[in-house]
Short mmCIF file of C-alpha atoms in Angstrom, two decimals:
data_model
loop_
_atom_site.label_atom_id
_atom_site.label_comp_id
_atom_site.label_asym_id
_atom_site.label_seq_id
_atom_site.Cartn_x
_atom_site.Cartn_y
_atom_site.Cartn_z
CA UNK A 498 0.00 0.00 0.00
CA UNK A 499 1.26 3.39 -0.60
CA UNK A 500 2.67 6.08 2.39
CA UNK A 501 -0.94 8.25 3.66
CA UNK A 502 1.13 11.21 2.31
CA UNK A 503 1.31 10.37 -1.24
CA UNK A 504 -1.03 12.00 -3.82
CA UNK A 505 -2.95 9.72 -6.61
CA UNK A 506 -2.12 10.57 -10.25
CA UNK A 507 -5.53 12.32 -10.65
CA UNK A 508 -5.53 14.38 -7.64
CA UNK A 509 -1.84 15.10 -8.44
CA UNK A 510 -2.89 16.20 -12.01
CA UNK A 511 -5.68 18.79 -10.77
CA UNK A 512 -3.53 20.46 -8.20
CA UNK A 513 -0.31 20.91 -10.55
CA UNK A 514 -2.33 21.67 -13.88
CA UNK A 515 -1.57 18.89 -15.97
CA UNK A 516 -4.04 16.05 -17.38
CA UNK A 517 -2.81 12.42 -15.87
CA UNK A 518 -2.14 11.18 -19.62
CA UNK A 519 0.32 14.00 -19.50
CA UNK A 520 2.10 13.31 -16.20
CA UNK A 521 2.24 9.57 -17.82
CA UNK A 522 4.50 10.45 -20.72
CA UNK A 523 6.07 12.88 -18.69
CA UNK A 524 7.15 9.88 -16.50
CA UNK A 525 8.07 7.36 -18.94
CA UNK A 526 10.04 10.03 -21.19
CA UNK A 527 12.15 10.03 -17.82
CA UNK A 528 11.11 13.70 -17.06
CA UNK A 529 9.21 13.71 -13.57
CA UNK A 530 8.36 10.03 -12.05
CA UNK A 531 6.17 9.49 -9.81
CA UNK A 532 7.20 8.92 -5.97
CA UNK A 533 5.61 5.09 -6.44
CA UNK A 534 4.50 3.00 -8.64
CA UNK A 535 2.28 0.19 -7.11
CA UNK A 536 4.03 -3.41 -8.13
CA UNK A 537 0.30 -4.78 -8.11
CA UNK A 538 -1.96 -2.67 -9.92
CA UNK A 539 0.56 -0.64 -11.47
CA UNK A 540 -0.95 2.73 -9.97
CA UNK A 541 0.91 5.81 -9.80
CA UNK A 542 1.73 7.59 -6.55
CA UNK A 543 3.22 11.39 -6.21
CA UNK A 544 4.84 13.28 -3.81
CA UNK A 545 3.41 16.87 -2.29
CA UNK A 546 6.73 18.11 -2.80
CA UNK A 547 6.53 17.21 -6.72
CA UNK A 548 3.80 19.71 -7.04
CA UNK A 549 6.43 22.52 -7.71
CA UNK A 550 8.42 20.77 -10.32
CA UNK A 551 5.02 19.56 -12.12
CA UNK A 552 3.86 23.31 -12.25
CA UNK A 553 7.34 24.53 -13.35
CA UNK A 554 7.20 21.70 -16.01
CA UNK A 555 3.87 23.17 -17.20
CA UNK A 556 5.23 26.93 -17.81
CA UNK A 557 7.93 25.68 -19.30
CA UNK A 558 6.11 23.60 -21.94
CA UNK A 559 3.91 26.53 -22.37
CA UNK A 560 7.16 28.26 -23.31
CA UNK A 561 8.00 25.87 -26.47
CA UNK A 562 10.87 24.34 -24.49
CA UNK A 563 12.42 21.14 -26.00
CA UNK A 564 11.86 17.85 -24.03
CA UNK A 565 15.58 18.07 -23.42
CA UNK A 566 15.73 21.30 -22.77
CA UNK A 567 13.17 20.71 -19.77
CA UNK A 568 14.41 17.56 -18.51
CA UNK A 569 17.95 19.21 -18.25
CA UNK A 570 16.80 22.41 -16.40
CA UNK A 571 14.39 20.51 -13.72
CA UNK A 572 17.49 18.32 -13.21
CA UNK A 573 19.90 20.70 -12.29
CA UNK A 574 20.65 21.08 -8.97
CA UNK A 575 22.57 24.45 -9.28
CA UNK A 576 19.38 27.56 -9.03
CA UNK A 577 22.29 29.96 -10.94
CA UNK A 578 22.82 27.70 -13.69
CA UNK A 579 18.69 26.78 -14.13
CA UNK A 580 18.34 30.09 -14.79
CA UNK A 581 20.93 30.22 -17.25
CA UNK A 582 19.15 27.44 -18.97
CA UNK A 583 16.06 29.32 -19.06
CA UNK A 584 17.61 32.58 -20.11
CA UNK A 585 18.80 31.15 -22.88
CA UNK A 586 15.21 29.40 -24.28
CA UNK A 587 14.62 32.84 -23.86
CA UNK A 588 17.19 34.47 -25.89
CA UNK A 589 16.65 31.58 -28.65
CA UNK A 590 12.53 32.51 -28.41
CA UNK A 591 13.72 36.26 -29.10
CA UNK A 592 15.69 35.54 -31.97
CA UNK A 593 12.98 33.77 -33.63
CA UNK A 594 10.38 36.29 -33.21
CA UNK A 595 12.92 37.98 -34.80
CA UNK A 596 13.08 36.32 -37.20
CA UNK A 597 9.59 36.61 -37.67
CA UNK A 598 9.09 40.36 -37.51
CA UNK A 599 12.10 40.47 -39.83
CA UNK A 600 10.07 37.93 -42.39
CA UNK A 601 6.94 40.23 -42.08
CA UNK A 602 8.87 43.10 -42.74
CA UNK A 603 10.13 41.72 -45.99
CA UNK A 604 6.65 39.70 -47.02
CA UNK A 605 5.00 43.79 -46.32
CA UNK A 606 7.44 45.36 -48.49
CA UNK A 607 7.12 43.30 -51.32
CA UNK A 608 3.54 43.39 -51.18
CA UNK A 609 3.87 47.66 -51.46
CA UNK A 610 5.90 46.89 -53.93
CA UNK A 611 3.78 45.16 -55.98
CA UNK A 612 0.10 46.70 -55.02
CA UNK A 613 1.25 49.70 -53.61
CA UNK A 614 0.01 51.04 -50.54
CA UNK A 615 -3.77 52.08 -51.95
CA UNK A 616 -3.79 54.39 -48.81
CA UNK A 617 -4.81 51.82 -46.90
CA UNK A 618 -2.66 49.43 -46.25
CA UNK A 619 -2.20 48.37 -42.53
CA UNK A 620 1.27 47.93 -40.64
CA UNK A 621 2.86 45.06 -39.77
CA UNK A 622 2.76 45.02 -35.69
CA UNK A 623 6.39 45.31 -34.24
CA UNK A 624 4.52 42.44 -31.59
CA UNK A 625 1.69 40.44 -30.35
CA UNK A 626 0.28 43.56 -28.23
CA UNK A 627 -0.65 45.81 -31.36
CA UNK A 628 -2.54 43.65 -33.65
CA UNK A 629 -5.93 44.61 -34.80
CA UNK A 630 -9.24 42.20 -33.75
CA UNK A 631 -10.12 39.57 -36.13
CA UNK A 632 -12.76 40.51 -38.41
CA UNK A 633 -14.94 37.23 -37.31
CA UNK A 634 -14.78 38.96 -33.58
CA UNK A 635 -18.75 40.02 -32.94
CA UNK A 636 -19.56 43.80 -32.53
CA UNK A 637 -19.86 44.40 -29.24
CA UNK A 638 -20.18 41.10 -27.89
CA UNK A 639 -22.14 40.66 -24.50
CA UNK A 640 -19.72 38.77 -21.48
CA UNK A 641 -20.34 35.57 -20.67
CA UNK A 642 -22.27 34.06 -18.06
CA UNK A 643 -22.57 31.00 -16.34
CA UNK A 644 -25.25 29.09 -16.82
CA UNK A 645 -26.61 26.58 -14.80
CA UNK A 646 -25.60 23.08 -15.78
CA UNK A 647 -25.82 18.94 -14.66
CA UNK A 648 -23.87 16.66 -13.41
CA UNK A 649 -22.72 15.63 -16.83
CA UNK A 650 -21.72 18.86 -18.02
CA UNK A 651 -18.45 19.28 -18.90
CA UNK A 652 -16.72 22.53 -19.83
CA UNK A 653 -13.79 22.61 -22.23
CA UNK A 654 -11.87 25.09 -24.56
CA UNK A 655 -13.53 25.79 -27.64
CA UNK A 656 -10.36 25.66 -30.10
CA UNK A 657 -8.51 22.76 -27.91
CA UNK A 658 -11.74 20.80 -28.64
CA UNK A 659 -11.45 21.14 -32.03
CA UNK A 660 -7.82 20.58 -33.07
CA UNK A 661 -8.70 17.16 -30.95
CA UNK A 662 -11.78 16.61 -33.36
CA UNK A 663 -9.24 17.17 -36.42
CA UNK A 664 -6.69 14.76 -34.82
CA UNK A 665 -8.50 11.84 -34.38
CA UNK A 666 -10.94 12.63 -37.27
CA UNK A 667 -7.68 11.66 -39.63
CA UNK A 668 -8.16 7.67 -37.96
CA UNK A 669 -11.94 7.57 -39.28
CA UNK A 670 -12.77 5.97 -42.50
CA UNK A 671 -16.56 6.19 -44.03
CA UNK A 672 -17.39 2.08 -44.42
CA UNK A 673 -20.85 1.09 -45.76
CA UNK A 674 -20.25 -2.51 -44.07
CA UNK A 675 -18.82 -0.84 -40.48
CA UNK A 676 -20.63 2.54 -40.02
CA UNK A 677 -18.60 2.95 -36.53
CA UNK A 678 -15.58 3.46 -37.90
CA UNK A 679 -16.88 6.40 -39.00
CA UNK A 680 -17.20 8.06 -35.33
CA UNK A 681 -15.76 9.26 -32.38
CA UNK A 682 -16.13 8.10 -29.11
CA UNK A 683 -16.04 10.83 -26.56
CA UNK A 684 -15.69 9.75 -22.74
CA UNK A 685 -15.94 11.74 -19.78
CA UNK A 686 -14.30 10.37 -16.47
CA UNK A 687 -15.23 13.47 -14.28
CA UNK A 688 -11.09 14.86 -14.79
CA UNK A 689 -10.80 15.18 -18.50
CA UNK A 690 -12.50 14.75 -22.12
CA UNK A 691 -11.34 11.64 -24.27
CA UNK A 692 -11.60 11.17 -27.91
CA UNK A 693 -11.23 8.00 -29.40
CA UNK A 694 -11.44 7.21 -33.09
CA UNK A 695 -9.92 3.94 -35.50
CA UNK A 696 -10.12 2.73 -39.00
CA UNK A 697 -9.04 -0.63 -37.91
CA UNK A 698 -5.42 -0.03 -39.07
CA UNK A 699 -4.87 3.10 -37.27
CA UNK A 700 -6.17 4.43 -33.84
CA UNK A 701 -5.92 7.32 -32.71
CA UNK A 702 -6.55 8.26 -29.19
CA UNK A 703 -7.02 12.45 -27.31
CA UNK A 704 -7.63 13.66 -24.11
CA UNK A 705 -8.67 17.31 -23.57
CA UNK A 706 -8.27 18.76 -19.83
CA UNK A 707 -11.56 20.07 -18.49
CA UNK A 708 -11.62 23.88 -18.04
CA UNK A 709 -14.03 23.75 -15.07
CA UNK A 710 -16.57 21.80 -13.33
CA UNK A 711 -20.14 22.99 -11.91
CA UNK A 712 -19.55 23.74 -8.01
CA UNK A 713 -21.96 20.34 -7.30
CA UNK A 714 -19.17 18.33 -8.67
CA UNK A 715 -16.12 19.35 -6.73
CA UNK A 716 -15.92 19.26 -2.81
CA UNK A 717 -15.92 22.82 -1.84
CA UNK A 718 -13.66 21.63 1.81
CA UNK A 719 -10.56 20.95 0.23
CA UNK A 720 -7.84 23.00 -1.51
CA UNK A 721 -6.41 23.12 -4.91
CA UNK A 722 -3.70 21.07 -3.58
CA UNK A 723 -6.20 18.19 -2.39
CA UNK A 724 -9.02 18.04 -4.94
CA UNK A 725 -11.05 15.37 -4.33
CA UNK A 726 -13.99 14.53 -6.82
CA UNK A 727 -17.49 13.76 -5.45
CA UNK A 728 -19.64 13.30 -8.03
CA UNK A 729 -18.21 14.42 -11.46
CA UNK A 730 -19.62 13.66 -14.76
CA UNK A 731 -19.23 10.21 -16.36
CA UNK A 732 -20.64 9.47 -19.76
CA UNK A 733 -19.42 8.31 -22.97
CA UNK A 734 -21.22 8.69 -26.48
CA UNK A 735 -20.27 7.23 -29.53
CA UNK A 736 -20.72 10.37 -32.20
CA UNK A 737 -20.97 11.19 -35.71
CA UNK A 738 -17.51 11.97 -37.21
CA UNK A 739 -19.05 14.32 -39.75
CA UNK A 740 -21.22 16.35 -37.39
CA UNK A 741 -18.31 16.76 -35.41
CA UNK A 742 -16.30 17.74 -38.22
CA UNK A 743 -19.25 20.36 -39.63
CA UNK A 744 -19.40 21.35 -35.69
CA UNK A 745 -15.36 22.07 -35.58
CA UNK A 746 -15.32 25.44 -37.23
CA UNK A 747 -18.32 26.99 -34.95
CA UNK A 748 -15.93 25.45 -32.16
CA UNK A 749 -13.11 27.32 -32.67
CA UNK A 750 -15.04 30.32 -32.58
CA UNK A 751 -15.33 29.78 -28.98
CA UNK A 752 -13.71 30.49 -25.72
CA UNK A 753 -15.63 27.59 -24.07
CA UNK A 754 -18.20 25.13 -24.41
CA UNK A 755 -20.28 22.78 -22.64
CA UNK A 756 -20.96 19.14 -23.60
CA UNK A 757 -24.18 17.14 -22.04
CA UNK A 758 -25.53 13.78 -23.72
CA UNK A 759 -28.78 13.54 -24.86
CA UNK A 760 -30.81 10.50 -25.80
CA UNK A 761 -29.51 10.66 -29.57
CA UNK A 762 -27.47 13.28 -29.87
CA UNK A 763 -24.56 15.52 -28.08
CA UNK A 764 -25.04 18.97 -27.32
CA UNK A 765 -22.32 21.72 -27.41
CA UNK A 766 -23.47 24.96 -25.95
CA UNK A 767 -21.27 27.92 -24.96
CA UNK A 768 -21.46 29.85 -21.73
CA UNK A 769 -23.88 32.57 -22.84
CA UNK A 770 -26.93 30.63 -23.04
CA UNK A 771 -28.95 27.66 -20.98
CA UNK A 772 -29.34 24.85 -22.75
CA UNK A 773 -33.01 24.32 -23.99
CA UNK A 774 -34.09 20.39 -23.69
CA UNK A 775 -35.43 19.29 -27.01
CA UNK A 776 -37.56 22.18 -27.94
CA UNK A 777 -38.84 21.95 -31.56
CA UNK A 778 -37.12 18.60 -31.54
CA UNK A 779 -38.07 15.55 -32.00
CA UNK A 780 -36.72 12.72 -30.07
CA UNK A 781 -34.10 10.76 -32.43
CA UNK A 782 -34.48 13.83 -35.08
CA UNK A 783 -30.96 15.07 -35.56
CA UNK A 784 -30.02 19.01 -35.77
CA UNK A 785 -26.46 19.74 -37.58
CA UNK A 786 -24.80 22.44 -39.16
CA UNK A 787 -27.34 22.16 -42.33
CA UNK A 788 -30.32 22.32 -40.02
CA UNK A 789 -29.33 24.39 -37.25
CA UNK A 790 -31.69 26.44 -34.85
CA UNK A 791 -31.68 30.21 -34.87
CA UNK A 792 -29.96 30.67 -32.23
CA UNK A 793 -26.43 30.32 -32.33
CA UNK A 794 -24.92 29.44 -28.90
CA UNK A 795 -25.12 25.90 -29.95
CA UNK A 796 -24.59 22.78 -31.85
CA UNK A 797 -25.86 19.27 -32.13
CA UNK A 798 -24.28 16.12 -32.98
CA UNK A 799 -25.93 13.05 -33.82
CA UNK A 800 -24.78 9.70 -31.82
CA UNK A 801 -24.39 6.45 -33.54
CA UNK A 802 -26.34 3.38 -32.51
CA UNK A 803 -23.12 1.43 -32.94
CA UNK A 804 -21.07 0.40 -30.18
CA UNK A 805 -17.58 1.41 -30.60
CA UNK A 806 -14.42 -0.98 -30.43
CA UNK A 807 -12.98 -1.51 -27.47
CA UNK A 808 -9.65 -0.21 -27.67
CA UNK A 809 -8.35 -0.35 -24.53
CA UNK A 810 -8.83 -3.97 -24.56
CA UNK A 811 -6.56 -3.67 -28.10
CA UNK A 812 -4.52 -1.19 -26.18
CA UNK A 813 -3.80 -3.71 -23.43
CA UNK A 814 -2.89 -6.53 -25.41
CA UNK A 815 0.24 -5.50 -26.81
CA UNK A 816 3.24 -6.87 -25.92
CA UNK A 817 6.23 -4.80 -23.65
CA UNK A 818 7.79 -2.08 -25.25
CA UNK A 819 11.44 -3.13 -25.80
CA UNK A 820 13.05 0.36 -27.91
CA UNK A 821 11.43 4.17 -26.64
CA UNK A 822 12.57 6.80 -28.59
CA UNK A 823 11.93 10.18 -27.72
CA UNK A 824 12.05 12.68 -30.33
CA UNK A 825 11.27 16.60 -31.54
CA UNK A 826 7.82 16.58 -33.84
CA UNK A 827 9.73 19.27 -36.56
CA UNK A 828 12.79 17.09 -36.81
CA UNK A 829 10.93 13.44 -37.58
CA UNK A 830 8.50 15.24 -40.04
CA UNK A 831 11.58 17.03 -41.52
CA UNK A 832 13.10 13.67 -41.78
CA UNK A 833 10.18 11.87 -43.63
CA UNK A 834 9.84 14.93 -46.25
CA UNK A 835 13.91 14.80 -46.75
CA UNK A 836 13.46 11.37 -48.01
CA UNK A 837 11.48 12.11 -50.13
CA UNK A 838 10.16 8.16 -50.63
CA UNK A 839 6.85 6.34 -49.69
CA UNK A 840 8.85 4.10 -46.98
CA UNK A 841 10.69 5.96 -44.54
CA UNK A 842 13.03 3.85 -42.47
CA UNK A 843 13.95 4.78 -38.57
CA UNK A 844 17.20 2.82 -37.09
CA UNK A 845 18.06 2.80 -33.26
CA UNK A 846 21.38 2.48 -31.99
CA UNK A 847 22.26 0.34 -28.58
CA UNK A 848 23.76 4.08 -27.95
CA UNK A 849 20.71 6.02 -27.92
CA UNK A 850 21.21 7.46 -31.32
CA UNK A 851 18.37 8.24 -33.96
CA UNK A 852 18.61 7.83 -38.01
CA UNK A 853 16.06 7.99 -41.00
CA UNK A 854 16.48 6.82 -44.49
CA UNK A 855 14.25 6.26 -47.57
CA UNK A 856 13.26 3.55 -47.96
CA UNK A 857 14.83 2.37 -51.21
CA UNK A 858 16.09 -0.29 -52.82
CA UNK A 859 19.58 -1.95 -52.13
CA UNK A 860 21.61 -0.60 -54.81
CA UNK A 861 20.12 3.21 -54.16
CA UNK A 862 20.46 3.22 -50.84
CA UNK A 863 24.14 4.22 -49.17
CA UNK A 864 24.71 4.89 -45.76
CA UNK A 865 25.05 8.12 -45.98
CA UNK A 866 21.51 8.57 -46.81
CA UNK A 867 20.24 7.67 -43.17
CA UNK A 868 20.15 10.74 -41.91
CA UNK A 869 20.97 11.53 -38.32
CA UNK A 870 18.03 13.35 -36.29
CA UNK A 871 19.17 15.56 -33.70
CA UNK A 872 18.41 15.73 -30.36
CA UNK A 873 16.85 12.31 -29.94
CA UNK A 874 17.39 9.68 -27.60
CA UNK A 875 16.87 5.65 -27.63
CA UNK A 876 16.31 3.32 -24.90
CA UNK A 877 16.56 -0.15 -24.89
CA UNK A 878 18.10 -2.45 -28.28
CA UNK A 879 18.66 -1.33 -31.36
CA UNK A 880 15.97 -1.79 -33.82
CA UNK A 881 15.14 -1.49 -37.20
CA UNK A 882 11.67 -0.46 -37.95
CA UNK A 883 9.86 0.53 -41.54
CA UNK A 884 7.11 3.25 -42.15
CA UNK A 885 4.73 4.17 -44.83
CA UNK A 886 4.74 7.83 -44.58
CA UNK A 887 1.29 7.85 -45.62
CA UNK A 888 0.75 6.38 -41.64
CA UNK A 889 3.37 8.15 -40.32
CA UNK A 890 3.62 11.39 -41.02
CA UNK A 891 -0.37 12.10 -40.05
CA UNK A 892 0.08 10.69 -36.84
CA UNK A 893 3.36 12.81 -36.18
CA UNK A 894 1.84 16.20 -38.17
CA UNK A 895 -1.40 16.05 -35.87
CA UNK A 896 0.79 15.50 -32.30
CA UNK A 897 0.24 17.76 -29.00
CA UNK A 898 3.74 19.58 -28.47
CA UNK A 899 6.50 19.94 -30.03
CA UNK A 900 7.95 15.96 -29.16
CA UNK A 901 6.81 12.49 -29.69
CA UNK A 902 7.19 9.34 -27.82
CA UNK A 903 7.56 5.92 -30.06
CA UNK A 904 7.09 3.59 -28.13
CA UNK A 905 8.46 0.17 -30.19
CA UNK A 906 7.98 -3.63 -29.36
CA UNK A 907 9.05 -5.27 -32.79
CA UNK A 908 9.95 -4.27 -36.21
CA UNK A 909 6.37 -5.89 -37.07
CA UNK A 910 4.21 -4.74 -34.00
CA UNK A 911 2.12 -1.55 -33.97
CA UNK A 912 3.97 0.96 -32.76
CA UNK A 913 2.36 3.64 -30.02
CA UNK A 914 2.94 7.49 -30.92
CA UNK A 915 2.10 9.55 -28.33
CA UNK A 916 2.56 13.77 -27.29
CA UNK A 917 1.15 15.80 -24.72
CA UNK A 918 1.19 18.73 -22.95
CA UNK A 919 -2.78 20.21 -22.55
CA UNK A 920 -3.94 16.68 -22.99
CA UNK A 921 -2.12 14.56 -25.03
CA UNK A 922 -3.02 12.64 -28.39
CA UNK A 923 -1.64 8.78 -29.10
CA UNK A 924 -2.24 7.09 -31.72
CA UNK A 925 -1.21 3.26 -33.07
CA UNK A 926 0.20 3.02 -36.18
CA UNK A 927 1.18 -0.40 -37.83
CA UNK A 928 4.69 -0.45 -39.69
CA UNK A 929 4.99 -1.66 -42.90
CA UNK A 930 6.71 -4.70 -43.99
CA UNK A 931 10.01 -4.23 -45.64
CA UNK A 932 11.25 -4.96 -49.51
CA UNK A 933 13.29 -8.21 -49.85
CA UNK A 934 15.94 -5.55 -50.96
CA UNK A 935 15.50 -3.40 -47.88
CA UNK A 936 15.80 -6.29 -45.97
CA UNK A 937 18.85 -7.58 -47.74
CA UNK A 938 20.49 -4.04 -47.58
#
């Protein structure tokens, strides 16, 4: 049994700011591991005292810092020289903005130069503080306010709910014969949002961190430190992939929306509005984009009758992973468009080191066109593993953060990318089996 003191991942998430999917990859990319991990059910344990690093993790994630970068700085025992670390992510984020100011000098002046300025042409902003409102921003818009919800309301952002929607959408596939594949599942534990979608050779798996909770839910006695859930919502609903996709754009119009389950359909509603029960609905009568009510502080999406797979079954089944490799996003997507070939081929060293190669045939393919990746580390053997970029490079493009985590059992085993930071996003890709030539080479 574990010490009285120590924290449960979920309690430890909500006090420190970070979803428990998070804190997982966080601990098995060797970052921040928990104070126990129970030999029995396999549950993880943390510290009080790991509250500080967790939330210093957080900022510094928020700040575009490499994996490396972090696990260095919340490693080093010396305050003077952490700061030096973070002094210079800063100096590096300075020099690309820039670069970036720089780049919209340049884009401005050539667009004077070729338009001229028809006396109205609007300045570049030297930053972030001057620019003008986006012309999709309402005229005077009314604040927000709360509106009184149920025990399986959850609240999440607006945009973050849609970039999940896009990520997992990319694992659906419309089938005549298997209409499920064709949807998402969304669960609700009460801590966080997951989204679950698979075409049976992909799967692709996000969780979204809740933005709030109605005061019923939480237990008004304790402090952020100690949150302790009483009765939070727990649902799941199996959902119309192209609702949600027709739903996305409205989403990312707003700050933050509700979800409740209905009888045949979700709900989305934003904070500005109660929700109405079925008024000038019928029961089982489904209202999208295309048949939308007047009023706009909501959306519907149909649910599917289908039950969906059940992945986590699929997800336990796999065998130990023998090779992690811990990578940045830019630099494996780089990699895959350098080689410019459907088959892109990722090698592992015994010493931690990181290559990709096209996957060509024996007499094309010379070792100097693997391709070292910086900044990545290997654990465990060396391995060998083949990719059709087709797989590949959606699962890495759509990623939370700027690093992935492969997780690798066998050169013919699905392999487990995963990300996070708010949330994360994993997804289960199968390799691809390689040419006699390849395998000769």
């Amino acid at each position: 049994m574990p010490d009285t003191e120590l924290i449960t991942i979920g309690a430890f998430a909500r006090a420190c700011g970070l979803s428990a999917s998070a804190l997982r990859f966080y601990a098995d990319a060797g970052v921040l591991a928990p104070a126990l991990v129970d030999e029995g059910t396999g549950y993880r344990y943390y510290a009080p005292e790991q509250s500080a690093p967790a939330r210093l993790l957080r900022h510094l994630r928020a700040m575009n810092m490499p994996l490396p970068a972090v696990t260095a700085l919340l490693a080093e025992p010396d305050p003077a020289r952490a700061l030096v670390l973070l002094d210079e992510h800063l100096a590096a984020l300075d020099r690309h903005q820039g670069e970036i100011r720089a780049a919209a000098a340049a884009a401005l002046a050539a667009l004077l130069a070729t338009h001229g300025s028809g006396g109205g042409a609007r300045r570049v902003p030297a930053d972030d503080r001057g620019g003008a409102p986006s012309p999709l921003a309402r005229r005077n818009p009314e604040p927000e306010r709360d509106s009184p919800g149920t025990r399986d309301d959850v609240w999440v952002s607006g945009p973050v709910l849609a970039a999940a929607i896009d990520q997992v959408a990319t694992a659906t596939v419309a089938d005549t014969e298997l209409a499920v594949l064709d949807t998402i599942l969304f669960e609700a534990d009460g801590s966080q949002l997951v989204l679950t979608a698979t075409d049976r050779y992909r799967l692709a798996t996000r969780t979204v961190r809740l933005t709030r909770v109605d005061a019923a839910v939480w237990d008004a006695r304790v402090n952020a430190d100690d949150l302790r859930r009483v009765d939070a919502a727990v649902w799941d609903a199996t959902v119309n992939a192209d609702d949600l996709r027709a739903a996305a754009s409205w989403l990312r119009r707003r700050h933050t929306v509700a979800l409740r389950p209905h009888l045949n359909r979700v709900e989305f509603r934003t904070a500005a509005t109660d929700s109405l029960d079925d008024i000038g609905v019928e029961a089982g009568e489904p209202t999208t984009r295309h048949a939308a009510r007047l009023d706009d502080t909501r959306r519907y999406c149909r649910r599917s009758t289908h039950d969906f797979p059940d992945y986590r079954a699929m997800l336990a089944a796999l065998a130990p992973v023998r090779t992690r490799v811990v990578l940045s996003r830019a630099a494996l997507l780089d990699a895959m468009e350098r080689a410019d070939s459907p088959t892109v081929v990722l090698h592992t060293t015994s010493t931690g080191t990181v290559s990709a190669a096209a996957g060509a045939p024996c007499e094309q393919l010379e070792p100097a066109a693997a391709r070292h990746i910086p900044q990545a580390t290997a654990t465990g053997p060396a391995m060998t593993i083949h990719f059709a970029v087709t797989t590949l490079y959606p699962a890495v493009a759509t990623a939370v953060g700027p690093d992935v985590m492969l997780d690798l059992i066998a050169p013919d085993q699905p392999v487990l990318i995963r990300s996070a930071d708010d949330g994360d996003l994993s997804t289960l890709a199968m390799p691809r089996k390689p040419e006699p030539s390849e395998e000769t080479s």
